[in-house]
Short mmCIF file of C-alpha atoms in Angstrom, two decimals:
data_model
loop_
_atom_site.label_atom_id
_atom_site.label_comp_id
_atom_site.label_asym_id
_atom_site.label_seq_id
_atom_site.Cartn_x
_atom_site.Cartn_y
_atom_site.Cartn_z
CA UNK A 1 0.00 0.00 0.00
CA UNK A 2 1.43 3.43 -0.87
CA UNK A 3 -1.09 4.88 2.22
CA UNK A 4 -2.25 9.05 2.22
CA UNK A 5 -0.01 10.33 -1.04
CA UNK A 6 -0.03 13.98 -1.56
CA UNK A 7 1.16 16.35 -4.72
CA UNK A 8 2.63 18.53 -4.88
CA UNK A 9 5.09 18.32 -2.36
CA UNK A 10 5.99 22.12 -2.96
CA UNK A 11 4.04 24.84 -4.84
CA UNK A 12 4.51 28.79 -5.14
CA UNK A 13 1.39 30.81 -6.18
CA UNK A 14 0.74 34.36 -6.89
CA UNK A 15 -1.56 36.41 -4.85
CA UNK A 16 -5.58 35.87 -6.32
CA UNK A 17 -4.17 32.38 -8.49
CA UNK A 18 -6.54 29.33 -7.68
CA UNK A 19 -4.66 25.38 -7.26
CA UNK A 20 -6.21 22.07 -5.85
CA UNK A 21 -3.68 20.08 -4.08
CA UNK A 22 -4.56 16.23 -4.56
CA UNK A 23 -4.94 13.87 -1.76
CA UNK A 24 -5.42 10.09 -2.41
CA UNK A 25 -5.37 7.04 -0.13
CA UNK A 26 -5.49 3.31 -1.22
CA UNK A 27 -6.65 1.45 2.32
CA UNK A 28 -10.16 1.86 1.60
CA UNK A 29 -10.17 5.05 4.42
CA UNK A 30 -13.76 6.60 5.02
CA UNK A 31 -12.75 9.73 6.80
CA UNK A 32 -10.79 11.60 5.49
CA UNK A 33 -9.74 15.30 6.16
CA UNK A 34 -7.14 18.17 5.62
CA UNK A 35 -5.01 19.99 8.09
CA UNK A 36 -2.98 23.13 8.56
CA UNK A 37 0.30 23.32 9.96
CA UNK A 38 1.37 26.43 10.86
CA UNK A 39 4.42 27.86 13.08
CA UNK A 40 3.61 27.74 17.16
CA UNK A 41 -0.05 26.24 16.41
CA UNK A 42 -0.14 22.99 15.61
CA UNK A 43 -2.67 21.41 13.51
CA UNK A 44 -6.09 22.95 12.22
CA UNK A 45 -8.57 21.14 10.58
CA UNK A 46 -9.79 22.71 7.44
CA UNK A 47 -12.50 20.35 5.83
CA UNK A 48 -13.21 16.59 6.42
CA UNK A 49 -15.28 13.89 4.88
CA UNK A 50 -17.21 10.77 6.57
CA UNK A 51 -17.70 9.37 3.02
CA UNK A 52 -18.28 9.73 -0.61
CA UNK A 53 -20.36 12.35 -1.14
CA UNK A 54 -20.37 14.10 2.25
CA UNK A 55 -17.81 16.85 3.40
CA UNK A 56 -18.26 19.12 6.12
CA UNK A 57 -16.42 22.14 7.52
CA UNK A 58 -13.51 22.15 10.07
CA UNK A 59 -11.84 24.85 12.14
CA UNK A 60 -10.58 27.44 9.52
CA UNK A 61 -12.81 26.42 6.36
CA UNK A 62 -12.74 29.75 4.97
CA UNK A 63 -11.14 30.09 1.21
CA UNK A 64 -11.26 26.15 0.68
CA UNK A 65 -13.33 23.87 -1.20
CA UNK A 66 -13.44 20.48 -1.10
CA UNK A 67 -15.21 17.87 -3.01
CA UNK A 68 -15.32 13.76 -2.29
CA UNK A 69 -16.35 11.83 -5.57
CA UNK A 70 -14.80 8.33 -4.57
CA UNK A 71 -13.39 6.33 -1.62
CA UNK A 72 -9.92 7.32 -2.75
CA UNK A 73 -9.55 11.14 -3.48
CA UNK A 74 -9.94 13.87 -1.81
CA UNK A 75 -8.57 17.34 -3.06
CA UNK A 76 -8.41 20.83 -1.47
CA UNK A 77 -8.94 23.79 -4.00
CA UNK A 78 -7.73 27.19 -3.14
CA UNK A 79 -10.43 29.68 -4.86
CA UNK A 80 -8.04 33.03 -4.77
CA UNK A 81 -4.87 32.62 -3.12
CA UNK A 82 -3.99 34.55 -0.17
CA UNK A 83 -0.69 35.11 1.58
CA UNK A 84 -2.45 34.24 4.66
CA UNK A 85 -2.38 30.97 3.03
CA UNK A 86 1.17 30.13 3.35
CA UNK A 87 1.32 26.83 5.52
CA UNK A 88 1.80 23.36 5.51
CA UNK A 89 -1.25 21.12 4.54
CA UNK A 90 -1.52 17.47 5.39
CA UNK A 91 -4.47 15.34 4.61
CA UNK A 92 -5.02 12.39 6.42
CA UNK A 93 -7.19 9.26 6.79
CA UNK A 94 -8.61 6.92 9.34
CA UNK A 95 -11.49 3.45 8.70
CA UNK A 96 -13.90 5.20 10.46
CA UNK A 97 -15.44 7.56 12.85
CA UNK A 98 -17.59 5.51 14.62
CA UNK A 99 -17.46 4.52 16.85
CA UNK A 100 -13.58 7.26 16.99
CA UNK A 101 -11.06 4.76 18.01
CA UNK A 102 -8.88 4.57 15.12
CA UNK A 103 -5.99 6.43 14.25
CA UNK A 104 -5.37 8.81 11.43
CA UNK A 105 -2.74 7.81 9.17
CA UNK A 106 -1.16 11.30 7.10
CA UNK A 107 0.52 12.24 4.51
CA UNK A 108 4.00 13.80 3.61
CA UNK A 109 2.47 17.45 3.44
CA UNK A 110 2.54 20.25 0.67
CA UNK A 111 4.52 23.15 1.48
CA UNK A 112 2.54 26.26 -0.15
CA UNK A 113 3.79 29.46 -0.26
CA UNK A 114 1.61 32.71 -1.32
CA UNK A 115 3.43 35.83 -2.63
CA UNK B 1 -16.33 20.46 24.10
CA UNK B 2 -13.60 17.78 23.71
CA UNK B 3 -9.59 19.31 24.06
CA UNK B 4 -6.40 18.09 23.99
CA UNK B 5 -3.67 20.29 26.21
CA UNK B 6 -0.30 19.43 26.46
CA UNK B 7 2.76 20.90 27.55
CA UNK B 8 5.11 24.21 25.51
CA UNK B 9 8.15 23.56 24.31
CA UNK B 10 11.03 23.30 23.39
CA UNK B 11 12.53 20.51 26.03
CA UNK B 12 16.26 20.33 25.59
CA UNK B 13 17.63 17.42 26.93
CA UNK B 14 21.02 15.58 27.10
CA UNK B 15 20.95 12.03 25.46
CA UNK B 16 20.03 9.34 27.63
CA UNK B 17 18.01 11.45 29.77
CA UNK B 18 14.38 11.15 31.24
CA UNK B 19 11.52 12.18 28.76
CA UNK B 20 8.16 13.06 30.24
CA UNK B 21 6.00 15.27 27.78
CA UNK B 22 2.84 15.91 29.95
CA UNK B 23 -0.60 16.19 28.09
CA UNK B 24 -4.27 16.18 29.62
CA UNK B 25 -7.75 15.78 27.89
CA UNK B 26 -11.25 16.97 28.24
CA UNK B 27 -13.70 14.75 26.63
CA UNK B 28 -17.22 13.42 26.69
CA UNK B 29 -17.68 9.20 26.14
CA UNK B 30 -14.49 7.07 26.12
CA UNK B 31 -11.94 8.54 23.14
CA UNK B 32 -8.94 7.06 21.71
CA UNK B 33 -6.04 8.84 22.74
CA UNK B 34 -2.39 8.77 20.38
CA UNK B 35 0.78 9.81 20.47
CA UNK B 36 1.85 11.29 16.82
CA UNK B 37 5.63 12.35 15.98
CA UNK B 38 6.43 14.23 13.54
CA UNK B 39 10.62 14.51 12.20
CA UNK B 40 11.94 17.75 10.27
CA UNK B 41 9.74 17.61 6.80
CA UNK B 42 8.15 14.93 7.04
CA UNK B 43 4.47 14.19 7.89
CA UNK B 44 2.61 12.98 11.56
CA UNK B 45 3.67 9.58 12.36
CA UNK B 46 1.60 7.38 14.88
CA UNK B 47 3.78 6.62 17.73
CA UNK B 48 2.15 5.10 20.08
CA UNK B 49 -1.82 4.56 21.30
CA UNK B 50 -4.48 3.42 23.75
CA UNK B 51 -8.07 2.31 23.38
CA UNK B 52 -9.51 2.13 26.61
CA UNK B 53 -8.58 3.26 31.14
CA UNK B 54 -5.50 2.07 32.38
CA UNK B 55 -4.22 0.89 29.17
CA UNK B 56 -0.27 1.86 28.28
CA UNK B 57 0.36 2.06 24.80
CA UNK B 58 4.08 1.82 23.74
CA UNK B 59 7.13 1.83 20.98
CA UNK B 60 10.43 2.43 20.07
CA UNK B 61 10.90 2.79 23.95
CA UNK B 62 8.11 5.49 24.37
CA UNK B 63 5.35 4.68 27.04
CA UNK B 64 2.00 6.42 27.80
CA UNK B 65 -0.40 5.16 30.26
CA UNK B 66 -4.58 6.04 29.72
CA UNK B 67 -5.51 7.49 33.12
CA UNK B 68 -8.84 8.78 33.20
CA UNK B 69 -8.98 9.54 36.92
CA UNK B 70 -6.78 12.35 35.83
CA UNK B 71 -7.68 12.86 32.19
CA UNK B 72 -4.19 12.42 31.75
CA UNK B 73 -1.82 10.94 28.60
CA UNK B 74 1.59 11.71 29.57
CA UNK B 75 4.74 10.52 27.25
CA UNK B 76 7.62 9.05 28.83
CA UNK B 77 10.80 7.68 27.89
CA UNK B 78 13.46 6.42 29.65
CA UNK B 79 16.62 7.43 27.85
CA UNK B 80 16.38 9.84 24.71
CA UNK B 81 19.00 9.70 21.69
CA UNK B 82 19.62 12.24 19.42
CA UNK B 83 17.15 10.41 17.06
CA UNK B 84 14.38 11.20 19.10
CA UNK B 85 14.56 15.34 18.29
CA UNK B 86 11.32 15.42 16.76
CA UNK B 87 7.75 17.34 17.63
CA UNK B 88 5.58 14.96 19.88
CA UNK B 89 1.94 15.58 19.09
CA UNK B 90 -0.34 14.20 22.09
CA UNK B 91 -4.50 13.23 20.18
CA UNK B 92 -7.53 12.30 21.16
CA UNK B 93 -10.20 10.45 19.11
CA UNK B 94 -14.19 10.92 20.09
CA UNK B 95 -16.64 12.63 17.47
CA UNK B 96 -13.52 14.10 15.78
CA UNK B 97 -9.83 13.92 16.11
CA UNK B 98 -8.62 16.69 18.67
CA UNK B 99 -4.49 17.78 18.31
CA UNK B 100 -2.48 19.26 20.61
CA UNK B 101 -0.29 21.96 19.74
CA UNK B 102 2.70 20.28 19.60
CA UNK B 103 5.93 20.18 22.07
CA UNK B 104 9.24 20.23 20.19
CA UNK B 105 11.92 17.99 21.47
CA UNK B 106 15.86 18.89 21.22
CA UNK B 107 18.41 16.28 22.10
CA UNK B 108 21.70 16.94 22.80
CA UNK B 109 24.89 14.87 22.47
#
């Protein structure tokens, strides 16, 4: 199993450009979700999805969109680009939610930077 | 609603020293807790984790014991190496997955 993959593993974007940053897992993963990693605060959850079909919002949803149209994929689209957007994303997986004992397995991160 | 709070950092420690990284939870029902590491560029790594009270989850010489009469998750080790510098992320897993906000660990030769 090649687990969470993520691409690309580094990206530089102009102020106002628009990207999706892919996220695919191959263990057959309901939940899935994407993460923030920024300097001194951890880990914030941006968008998550209990299933094909069904995303819901995290922490800091605002300028993300997310889609889930298979088991396998889920990507993160930045609409307009901001510099506040410079961070670290990670997506991870997990089997399940329910009934929340299993762990989330992650990715290697994309390193985004905003100018 | 549900929290995971666990100790600043950095700790700077001499190798083969003591590790205790504290980290307490809040949390409604009976949630997972985890111990994630995460090296220099790289992604979260599960280290370690418990399902239930009064279980200790362990690897790679790390221990954590579930203690719910203090809502507590703390990371030990008994001797660090250099290998160990990392950021220790303490979890918790109810409705949603909960992360603390990371302590950074330095060992020193």
């Amino acid at each position: 199993n090649a687990g969470v993959t993520q691409t690309p593993k580094f990206q530089v974007l102009k102020t106002g450009q628009s990207m999706t940053l892919q996220c695919a897992q191959d263990m057959n993963h309901e939940y899935m979700s994407w993460y923030r990693q920024d300097p001194g605060m951890g880990l914030r959850l941006i968008h998550y999805s209990v299933g094909a079909g069904i995303t819901d919002q995290g922490e800091v949803p605002n300028g993300y969109n997310v889609s889930r149209s298979t088991t396998e994929d889920f990507p993160l689209r930045l609409l307009s680009a901001a510099p506040s957007q410079t961070s670290v994303y990670f997506c991870a997986s997990s089997y399940s939610m329910v009934p929340g004992r299993y762990e989330q397995y992650f990715g290697p991160g994309t390193r985004l930077t905003v100018t | 609603g549900d929290s995971v709070t666990q100790m600043e950092g950095p700790v700077t420690l001499s190798e083969e020293a003591f590790l205790t990284i504290n980290c307490t939870y809040t949390a409604t029902g009976y949630p997972s807790l985890f111990w994630y590491v995460q090296y220099p560029g790289e992604g979260l790594q599960l280290l370690l984790k418990a399902t239930k009270a009064d279980d200790k989850g362990s690897n790679k010489g790390f221990e954590a014991t579930y203690r719910k009469e203090t809502t507590s998750f703390h990371l030990e080790k008994g001797s660090v190496q250099v290998s160990d510098s990392a950021v220790y992320f303490c979890a918790l897993s109810g409705n949603k997955f909960y992360f603390g906000s990371g302590t950074k660990l330095n060992v020193k030769p």
